[in-house]
Tab-separated table of C-alpha atoms in Angstrom:
chain	number	residue	atom	x	y	z
A	246	UNK	CA	0.059	0.024	0.105
A	247	UNK	CA	1.466	3.544	-0.944
A	248	UNK	CA	0.693	5.814	2.057
A	249	UNK	CA	0.213	8.644	-0.403
A	250	UNK	CA	-2.728	8.909	-2.787
A	251	UNK	CA	-2.369	9.065	-6.374
A	252	UNK	CA	3.128	10.973	0.941
A	253	UNK	CA	9.217	10.144	7.740
A	254	UNK	CA	7.891	7.939	14.037
A	255	UNK	CA	2.038	9.446	18.051
A	256	UNK	CA	0.600	9.455	21.443
A	257	UNK	CA	-0.922	6.059	29.487
A	258	UNK	CA	-1.949	6.267	32.942
A	259	UNK	CA	0.937	5.501	35.384
A	260	UNK	CA	0.160	3.048	38.250
A	261	UNK	CA	0.528	4.554	41.603
A	262	UNK	CA	3.889	4.155	43.369
A	263	UNK	CA	3.545	2.453	46.866
A	264	UNK	CA	6.675	3.463	49.313
A	265	UNK	CA	7.604	2.130	52.323
A	266	UNK	CA	10.465	0.023	54.093
A	267	UNK	CA	9.675	-2.615	51.710
A	268	UNK	CA	7.799	-3.144	48.467
A	269	UNK	CA	6.249	-6.593	48.352
A	270	UNK	CA	5.486	-7.870	44.911
A	271	UNK	CA	3.196	-10.986	44.760
A	272	UNK	CA	2.286	-12.824	41.585
A	273	UNK	CA	-1.558	-13.113	40.936
A	274	UNK	CA	-1.351	-16.123	38.917
A	275	UNK	CA	-1.636	-19.377	40.937
A	276	UNK	CA	1.623	-21.105	41.730
A	277	UNK	CA	3.510	-18.015	40.937
A	278	UNK	CA	6.849	-17.285	42.638
A	279	UNK	CA	7.934	-14.163	44.646
A	280	UNK	CA	9.598	-12.232	41.929
A	281	UNK	CA	11.272	-9.613	43.990
A	282	UNK	CA	11.055	-6.687	45.948
A	283	UNK	CA	12.633	-3.072	46.035
A	284	UNK	CA	12.848	-0.523	48.811
A	285	UNK	CA	12.760	3.106	48.061
A	286	UNK	CA	16.440	3.918	49.059
A	287	UNK	CA	17.824	3.981	45.632
A	288	UNK	CA	16.125	7.302	45.001
A	289	UNK	CA	12.640	6.446	43.336
A	290	UNK	CA	10.548	3.039	42.560
A	291	UNK	CA	10.737	1.092	39.629
A	292	UNK	CA	7.675	0.245	37.959
A	293	UNK	CA	6.638	-3.482	38.478
A	294	UNK	CA	6.414	-6.199	36.005
A	295	UNK	CA	2.674	-6.437	36.357
A	296	UNK	CA	2.568	-2.407	35.414
A	297	UNK	CA	4.557	-2.931	32.396
A	298	UNK	CA	2.625	-5.764	31.294
A	299	UNK	CA	-0.682	-3.828	31.673
A	300	UNK	CA	0.889	-0.980	29.767
A	301	UNK	CA	1.780	-3.551	27.076
A	302	UNK	CA	-1.761	-4.952	27.035
A	303	UNK	CA	-3.392	-1.440	26.687
A	304	UNK	CA	-1.376	-0.556	23.760
A	305	UNK	CA	-1.619	-3.918	21.995
A	306	UNK	CA	-3.914	-4.365	19.130
A	307	UNK	CA	-7.081	-6.166	19.757
A	308	UNK	CA	-9.001	-7.705	17.240
A	309	UNK	CA	-11.975	-5.394	17.851
A	310	UNK	CA	-10.075	-2.436	17.594
A	311	UNK	CA	-8.778	-3.620	14.106
A	312	UNK	CA	-12.107	-4.398	13.062
A	313	UNK	CA	-12.738	-0.921	13.054
A	314	UNK	CA	-10.184	0.224	10.872
A	315	UNK	CA	-10.475	0.616	7.174
A	316	UNK	CA	-8.315	-1.398	4.751
A	317	UNK	CA	-5.861	1.554	4.216
A	318	UNK	CA	-5.745	2.660	7.954
A	319	UNK	CA	-4.618	-1.137	8.495
A	320	UNK	CA	-1.950	-1.017	5.980
A	321	UNK	CA	-0.567	2.245	7.675
A	322	UNK	CA	-0.689	0.832	10.837
A	323	UNK	CA	1.209	-2.104	9.423
A	324	UNK	CA	3.843	-0.400	7.571
A	325	UNK	CA	4.380	2.856	9.325
A	326	UNK	CA	6.083	1.580	12.499
A	327	UNK	CA	8.426	-0.692	10.435
A	328	UNK	CA	10.193	2.285	9.066
A	329	UNK	CA	13.184	3.243	11.132
A	330	UNK	CA	14.230	5.703	8.781
A	331	UNK	CA	12.875	8.807	8.790
A	332	UNK	CA	11.820	10.836	5.322
A	333	UNK	CA	14.706	13.535	6.111
A	334	UNK	CA	17.452	10.711	6.313
A	335	UNK	CA	16.003	9.064	3.092
A	336	UNK	CA	15.958	12.668	1.250
A	337	UNK	CA	19.679	12.733	2.416
A	338	UNK	CA	20.816	9.361	1.362
A	339	UNK	CA	19.208	9.935	-1.893
A	340	UNK	CA	20.767	13.546	-2.604
A	341	UNK	CA	23.878	11.923	-1.615
A	342	UNK	CA	23.754	9.287	-4.236
A	343	UNK	CA	23.608	12.071	-7.046
A	344	UNK	CA	26.188	14.727	-6.698
A	345	UNK	CA	24.767	18.157	-6.803
A	346	UNK	CA	21.161	17.385	-6.398
A	347	UNK	CA	18.317	18.597	-4.647
A	348	UNK	CA	15.116	16.772	-3.380
A	349	UNK	CA	12.045	16.519	-5.307
A	350	UNK	CA	10.015	14.046	-3.651
A	351	UNK	CA	10.061	11.172	-1.256
A	352	UNK	CA	7.338	8.390	-0.269
A	353	UNK	CA	7.449	5.261	1.775
A	354	UNK	CA	6.189	2.183	0.456
A	355	UNK	CA	5.986	-1.275	1.366
A	356	UNK	CA	5.311	-4.062	1.888
A	357	UNK	CA	5.875	-3.996	5.723
A	358	UNK	CA	8.267	-6.608	5.753
A	359	UNK	CA	10.698	-4.669	3.773
A	360	UNK	CA	9.781	-1.121	3.777
A	361	UNK	CA	11.479	1.258	1.592
A	362	UNK	CA	11.383	5.291	0.646
A	363	UNK	CA	11.235	6.046	-2.924
A	364	UNK	CA	13.057	9.250	-3.584
A	365	UNK	CA	13.490	11.752	-6.542
A	366	UNK	CA	16.192	14.041	-6.632
A	367	UNK	CA	17.075	16.595	-9.286
A	368	UNK	CA	20.157	18.787	-10.496
A	369	UNK	CA	19.709	22.641	-11.072
A	370	UNK	CA	19.225	21.741	-14.966
A	371	UNK	CA	16.013	19.674	-13.704
A	372	UNK	CA	17.580	16.421	-14.834
A	373	UNK	CA	15.854	13.877	-12.315
A	374	UNK	CA	17.065	10.565	-10.789
A	375	UNK	CA	15.237	8.055	-8.662
A	376	UNK	CA	16.664	6.292	-5.526
A	377	UNK	CA	15.416	3.713	-3.590
A	378	UNK	CA	16.098	3.807	0.277
A	379	UNK	CA	15.905	0.976	2.805
A	380	UNK	CA	13.670	2.214	5.368
A	381	UNK	CA	15.096	0.171	7.873
A	382	UNK	CA	19.178	1.084	7.589
A	383	UNK	CA	18.753	4.080	5.592
A	384	UNK	CA	20.851	2.793	2.447
A	385	UNK	CA	20.654	4.208	-0.539
A	386	UNK	CA	20.282	1.817	-3.786
A	387	UNK	CA	21.620	2.694	-7.313
A	388	UNK	CA	20.146	5.973	-8.694
A	389	UNK	CA	18.293	5.556	-11.721
A	390	UNK	CA	17.769	8.458	-14.270
A	391	UNK	CA	14.278	9.222	-15.203
A	392	UNK	CA	12.780	9.546	-18.547
A	393	UNK	CA	12.378	13.110	-19.093
A	394	UNK	CA	12.069	15.163	-22.400
A	395	UNK	CA	13.513	18.897	-22.580
A	396	UNK	CA	10.307	20.474	-21.307
A	397	UNK	CA	9.904	18.056	-18.352
A	398	UNK	CA	13.490	19.418	-17.355
A	399	UNK	CA	12.860	22.820	-17.716
A	400	UNK	CA	9.643	22.732	-15.710
A	401	UNK	CA	11.563	21.074	-13.036
A	402	UNK	CA	14.296	23.331	-13.161
A	403	UNK	CA	11.990	26.259	-12.946
A	404	UNK	CA	10.164	24.700	-9.595
A	405	UNK	CA	13.602	23.890	-8.131
A	406	UNK	CA	14.200	27.547	-8.477
A	407	UNK	CA	11.307	28.983	-7.248
A	408	UNK	CA	10.916	26.930	-4.267
A	409	UNK	CA	12.861	28.767	-1.667
A	410	UNK	CA	11.252	26.475	1.374
A	411	UNK	CA	12.894	23.396	2.107
A	412	UNK	CA	10.991	19.981	2.393
A	413	UNK	CA	12.163	19.782	5.989
A	414	UNK	CA	10.483	23.319	6.606
A	415	UNK	CA	7.145	22.362	4.847
A	416	UNK	CA	7.309	19.312	7.056
A	417	UNK	CA	7.675	21.022	10.093
A	418	UNK	CA	5.012	23.372	9.096
A	419	UNK	CA	2.754	20.415	8.314
A	420	UNK	CA	3.369	18.588	12.012
A	421	UNK	CA	2.970	21.711	13.707
A	422	UNK	CA	-0.391	21.494	12.615
A	423	UNK	CA	-0.942	17.997	12.983
A	424	UNK	CA	1.203	15.777	14.928
A	425	UNK	CA	2.315	12.512	13.268
A	426	UNK	CA	4.821	10.664	11.009
A	427	UNK	CA	5.534	12.242	7.550
A	428	UNK	CA	5.062	9.487	4.844
A	429	UNK	CA	5.413	11.382	1.832
A	430	UNK	CA	6.666	15.169	0.641
A	431	UNK	CA	6.527	15.850	-2.984
A	432	UNK	CA	7.337	19.289	-4.958
A	433	UNK	CA	4.636	20.371	-7.204
A	434	UNK	CA	2.819	23.538	-8.605
A	435	UNK	CA	-0.471	25.126	-7.788
A	436	UNK	CA	-2.794	26.031	-10.793
A	437	UNK	CA	-1.401	29.368	-10.772
A	438	UNK	CA	2.202	28.184	-11.116
A	439	UNK	CA	3.322	28.779	-7.652
A	440	UNK	CA	5.612	26.041	-6.322
A	441	UNK	CA	4.176	24.068	-3.348
A	442	UNK	CA	5.049	21.025	-1.372
A	443	UNK	CA	2.545	18.379	-0.541
A	444	UNK	CA	2.977	16.855	2.817
A	445	UNK	CA	1.405	13.457	3.962
A	446	UNK	CA	1.158	12.891	7.884
A	447	UNK	CA	-0.128	9.925	9.383
A	448	UNK	CA	-1.374	10.086	12.880
A	449	UNK	CA	-0.604	7.018	14.781
A	450	UNK	CA	-3.853	7.154	17.192
A	451	UNK	CA	-6.255	6.576	14.418
A	452	UNK	CA	-4.200	5.887	11.199
A	453	UNK	CA	-5.540	8.692	9.299
A	454	UNK	CA	-3.652	10.449	6.581
A	455	UNK	CA	-3.748	14.328	6.590
A	456	UNK	CA	-2.315	15.887	3.427
A	457	UNK	CA	-0.970	19.452	3.351
A	458	UNK	CA	-0.352	21.588	0.499
A	459	UNK	CA	2.094	24.240	1.470
A	460	UNK	CA	3.352	27.044	-0.610
A	461	UNK	CA	6.907	26.585	-1.270
A	462	UNK	CA	7.788	30.398	-1.052
A	463	UNK	CA	6.365	31.363	2.074
A	464	UNK	CA	5.306	28.103	4.142
A	465	UNK	CA	1.309	28.762	4.055
A	466	UNK	CA	-0.927	26.219	4.296
A	467	UNK	CA	-3.003	26.282	0.982
A	468	UNK	CA	-4.943	23.055	1.353
A	469	UNK	CA	-5.645	20.350	4.298
A	470	UNK	CA	-7.470	17.196	3.711
A	471	UNK	CA	-7.720	14.289	5.907
A	472	UNK	CA	-8.120	10.721	4.477
A	473	UNK	CA	-10.294	8.507	7.031
A	474	UNK	CA	-10.420	5.804	4.583
């Protein structure tokens, strides 16, 4: 599943801490052994194993919770946490693979067991290259030149020249409005010819995707759309 429509890791109660001369830990399961005790002389009480288990259980997926997700939401939930490398590192790796290039786009793609960032970079004359970056270890693969004619290169070169806002700044603007994980950034233009960055942000509490169109000259948000499918 592509996280961007045809688009770089967001949010429990803490059990009360009982202090005294000794903290007695009793296993609730039948036949369980005494697992240990801790006093408060060490500068603070540690969380018990039971508390940790409760927290894990509270955040673990349940059949009923997953049943309420759409297909796209479920796929985002499976893919996004597997990416250990963010969009910014992926863009840096892609730009490093093509000397004197600038970022054009990056998008997180699956499958979840081998996530990757598909990045595009271009030199000042508009010559574009695509680079696949491993989303786990951040290593860039071999760059591939895109099939472009002279008009394609000229238009891209013009966009790059006009875009004074970086993709990182655009992503900061987007996540400043909606906290989440950036899964795609792409340079494009508006109907009026103004360069813009489209940024996809996935919120990990509901796995929705919000797409922001951000003016690439002044960082103004031109459009915001939430994909709840």
